[in-house]
Amino acid sequence: MYVNDLKKSIKNVIKYEYIKERKSLLHIGYGIDNNFVRCTGASIYSFVKNNINEKMAFHIVAHNLSNDSKEKFKILAKDNNINIYIYEIDSSFFKDFPTQFSWPTATYFRFLLPIILNNIERLLYIDADVICLGKIREIFNINLENHIIGAISESEIANKERNKILGLNNHIYFNAGVLLIDIKKWNEFNVLDKAIEILNKYRNILTCLDQDMLNMVLTNHIKYLDKKFNWLNWWNYKDVENININNIVLMHFTAHPKPWDLAWNVSPICTSFNKDIYKNFEDMTPWKNMPLIPPKNYKEMEHYAKDLKKRGYYLESLKWYKNYLINKIIFFKEKNNGKKRDFNNRSSR
């Protein structure tokens, strides 16, 4: 029902092709906007660096990419002898879908990939903040045992909380940042239509947006994979001595701040183990030497100020605490003014 409408959102396809042989290609997909370009570049390079004998094609569904970003992806593809396809879309199809600061509209772009790539057998969908640390052929060779996707379970706390809220019984809640997708089964099951039905019916409880939607739609159709294929970076961060990097294939930087944020180096989740993992890959891409991103909202500013204080950077902490207070006041002023305008508009009808 919705597939044809979503197909129409594709406005342009950019192809950077440097591999002619396509039969043995491993297909990896992303959904991003321009805010996640640099980490997508680092992610792609991490796959290439750790899988030099593999032929890979990277598919990026994107909205509002700058010309500079497109040029950098072209350089990345050429320098590493890979194929990169960019599907530029009009995101108006998703205009009424709920978003959050850390879950922008681009989170829904993953729904396009199985529709676009309906001529391939399998796709590995990857969030842009995932870094590859090992051999990826292993995950592509996994027998999905007639399931639609392969996925990795979330933490025990998230599993318990989300299943209770979503009313899921006998279900293991999975993280949607790494999905091994059987394209044919996904499309035959009409995942997109079912997900939108879930959204229309349960919008108010979908705190984790499309991840919640996918858990509800795909329950009983999931092959659960080893955690090494989606190692969340905050797992065991207080016990780094017992983490073996050789046992991690895909590291997922889910928690905030991210490694490209200014706040990363003073955050408690930045450890001797993971501190430079992301940076080491970004430094080998056209996005090297990009400045770190400062806190963007009052909540991030507050966390940054507290972390600076804990690390002994007192003057810098005071500066950011001041920024936090100013931005918090501005935020709630604007929020209250918005409520007043809404009330006045409704009263005048």
mmCIF file of C-alpha atoms in Angstrom:
data_model
loop_
_atom_site.group_PDB
_atom_site.id
_atom_site.type_symbol
_atom_site.label_atom_id
_atom_site.label_comp_id
_atom_site.label_asym_id
_atom_site.label_seq_id
_atom_site.Cartn_x
_atom_site.Cartn_y
_atom_site.Cartn_z
ATOM 1 C CA MET A 1 0.000 0.000 0.000
ATOM 2 C CA TYR A 2 2.771 2.426 0.929
ATOM 3 C CA VAL A 3 5.619 0.929 -1.120
ATOM 4 C CA ASN A 4 4.868 2.800 -4.340
ATOM 5 C CA ASP A 5 4.521 6.103 -2.496
ATOM 6 C CA LEU A 6 7.861 5.557 -0.801
ATOM 7 C CA LYS A 7 9.501 4.635 -4.107
ATOM 8 C CA LYS A 8 8.412 7.994 -5.501
ATOM 9 C CA SER A 9 10.438 9.762 -2.811
ATOM 10 C CA ILE A 10 13.683 8.753 -4.579
ATOM 11 C CA LYS A 11 14.686 11.810 -6.595
ATOM 12 C CA ASN A 12 18.200 10.952 -7.703
ATOM 13 C CA VAL A 13 20.717 8.102 -7.612
ATOM 14 C CA ILE A 14 24.438 8.842 -7.540
ATOM 15 C CA LYS A 15 26.775 5.992 -8.430
ATOM 16 C CA TYR A 16 30.460 5.846 -7.550
ATOM 17 C CA GLU A 17 31.406 2.469 -8.995
ATOM 18 C CA TYR A 18 34.937 1.084 -8.887
ATOM 19 C CA ILE A 19 34.133 -2.646 -8.849
ATOM 20 C CA LYS A 20 32.891 -4.218 -12.078
ATOM 21 C CA GLU A 21 32.285 -7.742 -10.782
ATOM 22 C CA ARG A 22 28.987 -7.716 -8.869
ATOM 23 C CA LYS A 23 28.243 -11.371 -8.198
ATOM 24 C CA SER A 24 30.306 -11.650 -5.025
ATOM 25 C CA LEU A 25 29.542 -8.198 -3.615
ATOM 26 C CA LEU A 26 28.620 -7.800 0.039
ATOM 27 C CA HIS A 27 25.878 -5.179 0.340
ATOM 28 C CA ILE A 28 25.831 -2.806 3.311
ATOM 29 C CA GLY A 29 23.275 -0.033 3.807
ATOM 30 C CA TYR A 30 22.828 3.219 5.746
ATOM 31 C CA GLY A 31 20.110 5.845 6.200
ATOM 32 C CA ILE A 32 21.422 9.346 6.978
ATOM 33 C CA ASP A 33 21.146 13.095 6.678
ATOM 34 C CA ASN A 34 24.085 15.477 6.396
ATOM 35 C CA ASN A 35 24.642 15.422 10.176
ATOM 36 C CA PHE A 36 25.790 11.806 10.004
ATOM 37 C CA VAL A 37 28.025 11.988 6.949
ATOM 38 C CA ARG A 38 31.394 11.977 8.715
ATOM 39 C CA CYS A 39 30.623 8.918 10.835
ATOM 40 C CA THR A 40 29.212 7.093 7.813
ATOM 41 C CA GLY A 41 32.524 7.727 6.070
ATOM 42 C CA ALA A 42 34.465 6.376 9.050
ATOM 43 C CA SER A 43 32.137 3.369 9.252
ATOM 44 C CA ILE A 44 32.577 2.541 5.574
ATOM 45 C CA TYR A 45 36.348 2.821 5.853
ATOM 46 C CA SER A 46 36.378 0.518 8.891
ATOM 47 C CA PHE A 47 34.681 -2.209 6.813
ATOM 48 C CA VAL A 48 37.179 -1.748 4.023
ATOM 49 C CA LYS A 49 40.224 -1.675 6.313
ATOM 50 C CA ASN A 50 39.296 -4.886 8.112
ATOM 51 C CA ASN A 51 38.045 -6.769 5.047
ATOM 52 C CA ILE A 52 40.594 -6.046 2.352
ATOM 53 C CA ASN A 53 39.847 -9.234 0.426
ATOM 54 C CA GLU A 54 36.121 -8.584 0.185
ATOM 55 C CA LYS A 55 34.276 -6.723 -2.566
ATOM 56 C CA MET A 56 31.718 -4.398 -1.038
ATOM 57 C CA ALA A 57 28.918 -2.101 -2.157
ATOM 58 C CA PHE A 58 27.635 0.567 0.217
ATOM 59 C CA HIS A 59 24.112 1.919 -0.223
ATOM 60 C CA ILE A 60 23.220 5.233 1.398
ATOM 61 C CA VAL A 61 19.664 6.557 1.555
ATOM 62 C CA ALA A 62 20.102 10.263 2.262
ATOM 63 C CA HIS A 63 18.376 13.597 2.508
ATOM 64 C CA ASN A 64 19.936 17.043 2.133
ATOM 65 C CA LEU A 65 23.522 15.945 1.526
ATOM 66 C CA SER A 66 25.832 18.832 0.710
ATOM 67 C CA ASN A 67 27.904 18.844 -2.476
ATOM 68 C CA ASP A 68 30.996 18.635 -0.292
ATOM 69 C CA SER A 69 29.683 15.454 1.336
ATOM 70 C CA LYS A 70 28.965 13.862 -2.035
ATOM 71 C CA GLU A 71 32.444 14.729 -3.264
ATOM 72 C CA LYS A 72 33.999 13.177 -0.160
ATOM 73 C CA PHE A 73 32.032 9.957 -0.692
ATOM 74 C CA LYS A 74 33.314 9.898 -4.277
ATOM 75 C CA ILE A 75 36.906 10.222 -3.052
ATOM 76 C CA LEU A 76 36.293 7.514 -0.417
ATOM 77 C CA ALA A 77 34.954 5.118 -3.067
ATOM 78 C CA LYS A 78 37.791 5.797 -5.516
ATOM 79 C CA ASP A 79 40.589 5.606 -2.942
ATOM 80 C CA ASN A 80 39.339 2.274 -1.580
ATOM 81 C CA ASN A 81 38.103 0.612 -4.767
ATOM 82 C CA ILE A 82 34.524 0.153 -3.586
ATOM 83 C CA ASN A 83 31.061 0.984 -4.864
ATOM 84 C CA ILE A 84 29.034 3.673 -3.123
ATOM 85 C CA TYR A 85 25.454 4.397 -4.159
ATOM 86 C CA ILE A 86 23.625 7.437 -2.817
ATOM 87 C CA TYR A 87 19.839 7.507 -3.101
ATOM 88 C CA GLU A 88 18.748 11.109 -2.626
ATOM 89 C CA ILE A 89 15.186 11.323 -1.391
ATOM 90 C CA ASP A 90 12.455 13.805 -0.654
ATOM 91 C CA SER A 91 11.746 13.034 2.994
ATOM 92 C CA SER A 92 8.188 14.420 2.933
ATOM 93 C CA PHE A 93 6.850 10.828 3.054
ATOM 94 C CA PHE A 94 8.063 10.781 6.666
ATOM 95 C CA LYS A 95 6.937 14.306 7.604
ATOM 96 C CA ASP A 96 4.307 13.093 10.074
ATOM 97 C CA PHE A 97 6.507 10.402 11.601
ATOM 98 C CA PRO A 98 7.595 11.211 15.181
ATOM 99 C CA THR A 99 11.210 12.202 15.818
ATOM 100 C CA GLN A 100 13.472 12.973 18.749
ATOM 101 C CA PHE A 101 16.733 14.871 19.025
ATOM 102 C CA SER A 102 18.783 11.684 18.868
ATOM 103 C CA TRP A 103 16.302 9.940 16.520
ATOM 104 C CA PRO A 104 15.930 12.220 13.454
ATOM 105 C CA THR A 105 13.779 11.519 10.412
ATOM 106 C CA ALA A 106 16.697 9.664 8.806
ATOM 107 C CA THR A 107 16.154 6.781 11.230
ATOM 108 C CA TYR A 108 13.195 5.734 9.043
ATOM 109 C CA PHE A 109 15.235 5.667 5.831
ATOM 110 C CA ARG A 110 16.180 2.031 6.491
ATOM 111 C CA PHE A 111 12.678 1.076 5.325
ATOM 112 C CA LEU A 112 13.630 2.159 1.808
ATOM 113 C CA LEU A 113 16.666 -0.076 1.432
ATOM 114 C CA PRO A 114 14.899 -3.465 0.947
ATOM 115 C CA ILE A 115 12.541 -1.796 -1.533
ATOM 116 C CA ILE A 116 15.379 -0.282 -3.561
ATOM 117 C CA LEU A 117 17.566 -3.388 -3.401
ATOM 118 C CA ASN A 118 14.913 -5.964 -4.236
ATOM 119 C CA ASN A 119 17.259 -7.679 -6.713
ATOM 120 C CA ILE A 120 19.780 -8.831 -4.097
ATOM 121 C CA GLU A 121 19.503 -11.648 -1.581
ATOM 122 C CA ARG A 122 20.850 -10.071 1.606
ATOM 123 C CA LEU A 123 21.593 -6.653 2.993
ATOM 124 C CA LEU A 124 23.440 -5.746 6.157
ATOM 125 C CA TYR A 125 21.815 -2.581 7.473
ATOM 126 C CA ILE A 126 24.145 -0.562 9.679
ATOM 127 C CA ASP A 127 23.579 2.560 11.790
ATOM 128 C CA ALA A 128 26.075 5.266 10.892
ATOM 129 C CA ASP A 129 27.677 5.091 14.349
ATOM 130 C CA VAL A 130 28.811 1.471 13.910
ATOM 131 C CA ILE A 131 32.497 0.695 13.410
ATOM 132 C CA CYS A 132 33.711 -2.598 11.965
ATOM 133 C CA LEU A 133 36.588 -4.236 13.857
ATOM 134 C CA GLY A 134 36.658 -7.690 12.271
ATOM 135 C CA LYS A 135 35.773 -9.961 9.377
ATOM 136 C CA ILE A 136 32.284 -9.368 8.070
ATOM 137 C CA ARG A 137 31.906 -12.426 5.837
ATOM 138 C CA GLU A 138 30.915 -14.446 8.903
ATOM 139 C CA ILE A 139 27.678 -12.534 9.444
ATOM 140 C CA PHE A 140 26.686 -12.787 5.775
ATOM 141 C CA ASN A 141 27.156 -16.576 5.936
ATOM 142 C CA ILE A 142 24.797 -17.019 8.893
ATOM 143 C CA ASN A 143 21.818 -19.292 8.269
ATOM 144 C CA LEU A 144 18.756 -17.217 9.128
ATOM 145 C CA GLU A 145 16.684 -20.420 9.364
ATOM 146 C CA ASN A 146 13.762 -18.992 7.391
ATOM 147 C CA HIS A 147 13.602 -15.828 9.504
ATOM 148 C CA ILE A 148 13.275 -12.343 8.003
ATOM 149 C CA ILE A 149 16.159 -10.730 9.862
ATOM 150 C CA GLY A 150 19.150 -11.476 12.001
ATOM 151 C CA ALA A 151 19.524 -9.092 14.937
ATOM 152 C CA ILE A 152 21.205 -8.727 18.320
ATOM 153 C CA SER A 153 19.340 -8.463 21.611
ATOM 154 C CA GLU A 154 19.377 -5.265 23.631
ATOM 155 C CA SER A 155 20.421 -5.060 27.282
ATOM 156 C CA GLU A 156 18.365 -6.955 29.847
ATOM 157 C CA ILE A 157 16.959 -3.703 31.230
ATOM 158 C CA ALA A 158 15.862 -2.431 27.814
ATOM 159 C CA ASN A 159 14.459 -5.861 26.976
ATOM 160 C CA LYS A 160 12.281 -5.918 30.083
ATOM 161 C CA GLU A 161 11.140 -2.287 29.883
ATOM 162 C CA ARG A 162 10.363 -2.116 26.172
ATOM 163 C CA ASN A 163 8.587 -5.477 26.022
ATOM 164 C CA LYS A 164 6.349 -4.458 28.920
ATOM 165 C CA ILE A 165 5.451 -1.113 27.345
ATOM 166 C CA LEU A 166 4.919 -2.597 23.879
ATOM 167 C CA GLY A 167 2.940 -5.564 25.181
ATOM 168 C CA LEU A 168 5.321 -8.103 23.661
ATOM 169 C CA ASN A 169 5.267 -11.560 25.239
ATOM 170 C CA ASN A 170 7.917 -14.243 24.723
ATOM 171 C CA HIS A 171 9.950 -11.721 22.748
ATOM 172 C CA ILE A 172 13.580 -10.677 23.015
ATOM 173 C CA TYR A 173 13.839 -6.959 22.260
ATOM 174 C CA PHE A 174 16.547 -6.283 19.681
ATOM 175 C CA ASN A 175 18.670 -3.289 18.781
ATOM 176 C CA ALA A 176 17.876 -2.182 15.223
ATOM 177 C CA GLY A 177 21.310 -0.675 14.553
ATOM 178 C CA VAL A 178 22.597 -3.861 12.910
ATOM 179 C CA LEU A 179 20.157 -5.925 10.852
ATOM 180 C CA LEU A 180 20.943 -8.787 8.507
ATOM 181 C CA ILE A 181 17.964 -8.649 6.156
ATOM 182 C CA ASP A 182 16.573 -11.335 3.886
ATOM 183 C CA ILE A 183 15.323 -8.928 1.216
ATOM 184 C CA LYS A 184 12.772 -11.236 -0.392
ATOM 185 C CA LYS A 185 11.197 -12.292 2.902
ATOM 186 C CA TRP A 186 11.159 -8.685 4.184
ATOM 187 C CA ASN A 187 9.253 -7.473 1.130
ATOM 188 C CA GLU A 188 6.907 -10.468 1.000
ATOM 189 C CA PHE A 189 6.018 -9.844 4.655
ATOM 190 C CA ASN A 190 5.184 -6.186 3.831
ATOM 191 C CA VAL A 191 7.263 -4.888 6.715
ATOM 192 C CA LEU A 192 6.760 -1.255 5.676
ATOM 193 C CA ASP A 193 2.958 -1.450 5.637
ATOM 194 C CA LYS A 194 2.860 -3.313 8.936
ATOM 195 C CA ALA A 195 5.246 -0.808 10.545
ATOM 196 C CA ILE A 196 3.089 2.146 9.502
ATOM 197 C CA GLU A 197 0.003 0.389 10.851
ATOM 198 C CA ILE A 198 1.818 -0.021 14.182
ATOM 199 C CA LEU A 199 2.805 3.665 14.104
ATOM 200 C CA ASN A 200 -0.769 4.804 13.461
ATOM 201 C CA LYS A 201 -2.129 2.615 16.244
ATOM 202 C CA TYR A 202 0.533 2.893 18.966
ATOM 203 C CA ARG A 203 2.286 6.216 18.247
ATOM 204 C CA ASN A 204 2.177 7.393 21.882
ATOM 205 C CA ILE A 205 4.160 4.459 23.280
ATOM 206 C CA LEU A 206 6.832 4.223 20.556
ATOM 207 C CA THR A 207 9.595 5.929 22.524
ATOM 208 C CA CYS A 208 12.256 4.219 20.450
ATOM 209 C CA LEU A 209 10.399 5.001 17.237
ATOM 210 C CA ASP A 210 11.214 2.654 14.342
ATOM 211 C CA GLN A 211 13.140 0.290 16.607
ATOM 212 C CA ASP A 212 9.943 -0.269 18.589
ATOM 213 C CA MET A 213 7.981 -0.595 15.355
ATOM 214 C CA LEU A 214 10.350 -3.240 13.988
ATOM 215 C CA ASN A 215 10.290 -5.219 17.235
ATOM 216 C CA MET A 216 6.495 -5.302 17.139
ATOM 217 C CA VAL A 217 6.278 -6.185 13.445
ATOM 218 C CA LEU A 218 9.037 -8.793 13.332
ATOM 219 C CA THR A 219 8.469 -10.642 16.599
ATOM 220 C CA ASN A 220 8.810 -14.400 15.942
ATOM 221 C CA HIS A 221 10.663 -13.659 12.693
ATOM 222 C CA ILE A 222 14.107 -12.948 14.159
ATOM 223 C CA LYS A 223 17.252 -15.023 14.210
ATOM 224 C CA TYR A 224 19.220 -13.774 17.222
ATOM 225 C CA LEU A 225 22.917 -13.296 16.560
ATOM 226 C CA ASP A 226 25.988 -13.168 18.769
ATOM 227 C CA LYS A 227 26.538 -9.862 20.556
ATOM 228 C CA LYS A 228 29.908 -9.515 18.840
ATOM 229 C CA PHE A 229 27.992 -8.377 15.761
ATOM 230 C CA ASN A 230 26.499 -5.372 17.573
ATOM 231 C CA TRP A 231 28.626 -4.620 20.628
ATOM 232 C CA LEU A 232 27.142 -1.538 22.307
ATOM 233 C CA ASN A 233 30.011 0.712 23.358
ATOM 234 C CA TRP A 234 28.723 1.291 26.900
ATOM 235 C CA TRP A 235 28.704 -2.430 27.721
ATOM 236 C CA ASN A 236 31.341 -3.206 30.376
ATOM 237 C CA TYR A 237 32.827 0.298 30.103
ATOM 238 C CA LYS A 238 33.729 0.115 33.802
ATOM 239 C CA ASP A 239 35.515 -3.192 33.286
ATOM 240 C CA VAL A 240 37.662 -2.516 30.207
ATOM 241 C CA GLU A 241 40.383 -4.955 31.208
ATOM 242 C CA ASN A 242 38.026 -7.840 30.508
ATOM 243 C CA ILE A 243 37.030 -6.652 27.024
ATOM 244 C CA ASN A 244 38.817 -8.411 24.184
ATOM 245 C CA ILE A 245 38.695 -6.356 20.991
ATOM 246 C CA ASN A 246 39.308 -9.517 18.970
ATOM 247 C CA ASN A 247 35.895 -10.758 20.088
ATOM 248 C CA ILE A 248 34.082 -7.730 18.639
ATOM 249 C CA VAL A 249 33.176 -7.560 14.957
ATOM 250 C CA LEU A 250 30.893 -4.507 15.007
ATOM 251 C CA MET A 251 31.093 -1.845 17.721
ATOM 252 C CA HIS A 252 28.036 0.370 18.019
ATOM 253 C CA PHE A 253 28.526 3.811 19.589
ATOM 254 C CA THR A 254 24.932 4.102 20.759
ATOM 255 C CA ALA A 255 25.461 6.207 23.868
ATOM 256 C CA HIS A 256 25.952 9.955 23.956
ATOM 257 C CA PRO A 257 28.272 11.708 23.550
ATOM 258 C CA LYS A 258 29.587 10.261 20.299
ATOM 259 C CA PRO A 259 33.322 9.995 19.500
ATOM 260 C CA TRP A 260 33.060 12.980 17.126
ATOM 261 C CA ASP A 261 31.607 15.173 19.896
ATOM 262 C CA LEU A 262 33.642 17.636 21.917
ATOM 263 C CA ALA A 263 32.340 16.017 25.096
ATOM 264 C CA TRP A 264 33.612 12.534 24.186
ATOM 265 C CA ASN A 265 37.091 12.748 25.731
ATOM 266 C CA VAL A 266 35.780 13.679 29.206
ATOM 267 C CA SER A 267 32.765 11.371 29.176
ATOM 268 C CA PRO A 268 32.769 8.363 31.536
ATOM 269 C CA ILE A 269 31.985 6.061 28.596
ATOM 270 C CA CYS A 270 35.216 7.155 26.889
ATOM 271 C CA THR A 271 37.755 4.630 28.177
ATOM 272 C CA SER A 272 41.294 3.533 27.470
ATOM 273 C CA PHE A 273 39.735 0.750 25.390
ATOM 274 C CA ASN A 274 37.435 2.722 23.079
ATOM 275 C CA LYS A 275 38.817 6.273 23.191
ATOM 276 C CA ASP A 276 40.504 6.330 19.775
ATOM 277 C CA ILE A 277 38.770 3.479 17.941
ATOM 278 C CA TYR A 278 36.507 5.773 15.952
ATOM 279 C CA LYS A 279 39.104 8.513 15.428
ATOM 280 C CA ASN A 280 41.653 6.079 14.000
ATOM 281 C CA PHE A 281 39.263 5.282 11.160
ATOM 282 C CA GLU A 282 37.953 8.803 10.562
ATOM 283 C CA ASP A 283 41.549 10.029 10.258
ATOM 284 C CA MET A 284 41.955 7.801 7.188
ATOM 285 C CA THR A 285 38.969 9.320 5.363
ATOM 286 C CA PRO A 286 38.294 12.613 3.556
ATOM 287 C CA TRP A 287 36.686 13.790 6.819
ATOM 288 C CA LYS A 288 39.967 13.768 8.745
ATOM 289 C CA ASN A 289 40.800 16.889 10.779
ATOM 290 C CA MET A 290 37.173 17.930 11.081
ATOM 291 C CA PRO A 291 36.549 19.797 14.351
ATOM 292 C CA LEU A 292 34.722 18.020 17.148
ATOM 293 C CA ILE A 293 31.068 18.987 17.527
ATOM 294 C CA PRO A 294 30.225 21.087 20.617
ATOM 295 C CA PRO A 295 27.096 20.387 22.714
ATOM 296 C CA LYS A 296 23.994 21.433 20.790
ATOM 297 C CA ASN A 297 21.281 21.706 23.440
ATOM 298 C CA TYR A 298 20.980 22.542 27.125
ATOM 299 C CA LYS A 299 20.914 18.892 28.222
ATOM 300 C CA GLU A 300 24.160 18.108 26.412
ATOM 301 C CA MET A 301 25.702 21.278 27.845
ATOM 302 C CA GLU A 302 24.754 20.226 31.371
ATOM 303 C CA HIS A 303 26.303 16.770 30.970
ATOM 304 C CA TYR A 304 29.441 18.246 29.448
ATOM 305 C CA ALA A 305 29.797 20.749 32.296
ATOM 306 C CA LYS A 306 29.451 17.983 34.892
ATOM 307 C CA ASP A 307 31.964 15.716 33.130
ATOM 308 C CA LEU A 308 34.458 18.578 32.839
ATOM 309 C CA LYS A 309 34.135 19.206 36.581
ATOM 310 C CA LYS A 310 34.712 15.535 37.386
ATOM 311 C CA ARG A 311 37.892 15.612 35.300
ATOM 312 C CA GLY A 312 39.154 18.738 37.101
ATOM 313 C CA TYR A 313 38.564 21.277 34.312
ATOM 314 C CA TYR A 314 36.796 23.719 36.625
ATOM 315 C CA LEU A 315 36.971 26.956 34.604
ATOM 316 C CA GLU A 316 35.822 25.244 31.425
ATOM 317 C CA SER A 317 33.079 23.557 33.438
ATOM 318 C CA LEU A 318 31.819 26.918 34.712
ATOM 319 C CA LYS A 319 31.735 28.283 31.180
ATOM 320 C CA TRP A 320 29.598 25.409 29.945
ATOM 321 C CA TYR A 321 27.378 25.479 33.030
ATOM 322 C CA LYS A 322 26.641 29.119 32.223
ATOM 323 C CA ASN A 323 25.835 28.142 28.630
ATOM 324 C CA TYR A 324 23.587 25.393 29.963
ATOM 325 C CA LEU A 325 21.576 27.806 32.153
ATOM 326 C CA ILE A 326 21.180 30.382 29.385
ATOM 327 C CA ASN A 327 20.067 27.819 26.825
ATOM 328 C CA LYS A 328 17.698 26.138 29.259
ATOM 329 C CA ILE A 329 15.976 29.457 29.969
ATOM 330 C CA ILE A 330 15.710 30.191 26.234
ATOM 331 C CA PHE A 331 14.324 26.716 25.543
ATOM 332 C CA PHE A 332 11.525 26.937 28.102
ATOM 333 C CA LYS A 333 10.697 30.519 27.133
ATOM 334 C CA GLU A 334 10.238 29.464 23.525
ATOM 335 C CA LYS A 335 8.300 26.381 24.597
ATOM 336 C CA ASN A 336 5.910 28.457 26.731
ATOM 337 C CA ASN A 337 5.496 31.033 23.981
ATOM 338 C CA GLY A 338 4.667 28.220 21.581
ATOM 339 C CA LYS A 339 1.980 26.913 23.955
ATOM 340 C CA LYS A 340 0.507 30.409 24.259
ATOM 341 C CA ARG A 341 0.409 30.820 20.470
ATOM 342 C CA ASP A 342 -1.226 27.412 20.105
ATOM 343 C CA PHE A 343 -3.817 28.262 22.769
ATOM 344 C CA ASN A 344 -4.570 31.623 21.110
ATOM 345 C CA ASN A 345 -4.925 29.978 17.704
ATOM 346 C CA ARG A 346 -7.354 27.403 19.080
ATOM 347 C CA SER A 347 -9.322 30.073 20.981
ATOM 348 C CA SER A 348 -9.790 32.200 17.865
ATOM 349 C CA ARG A 349 -11.306 29.395 15.817
#
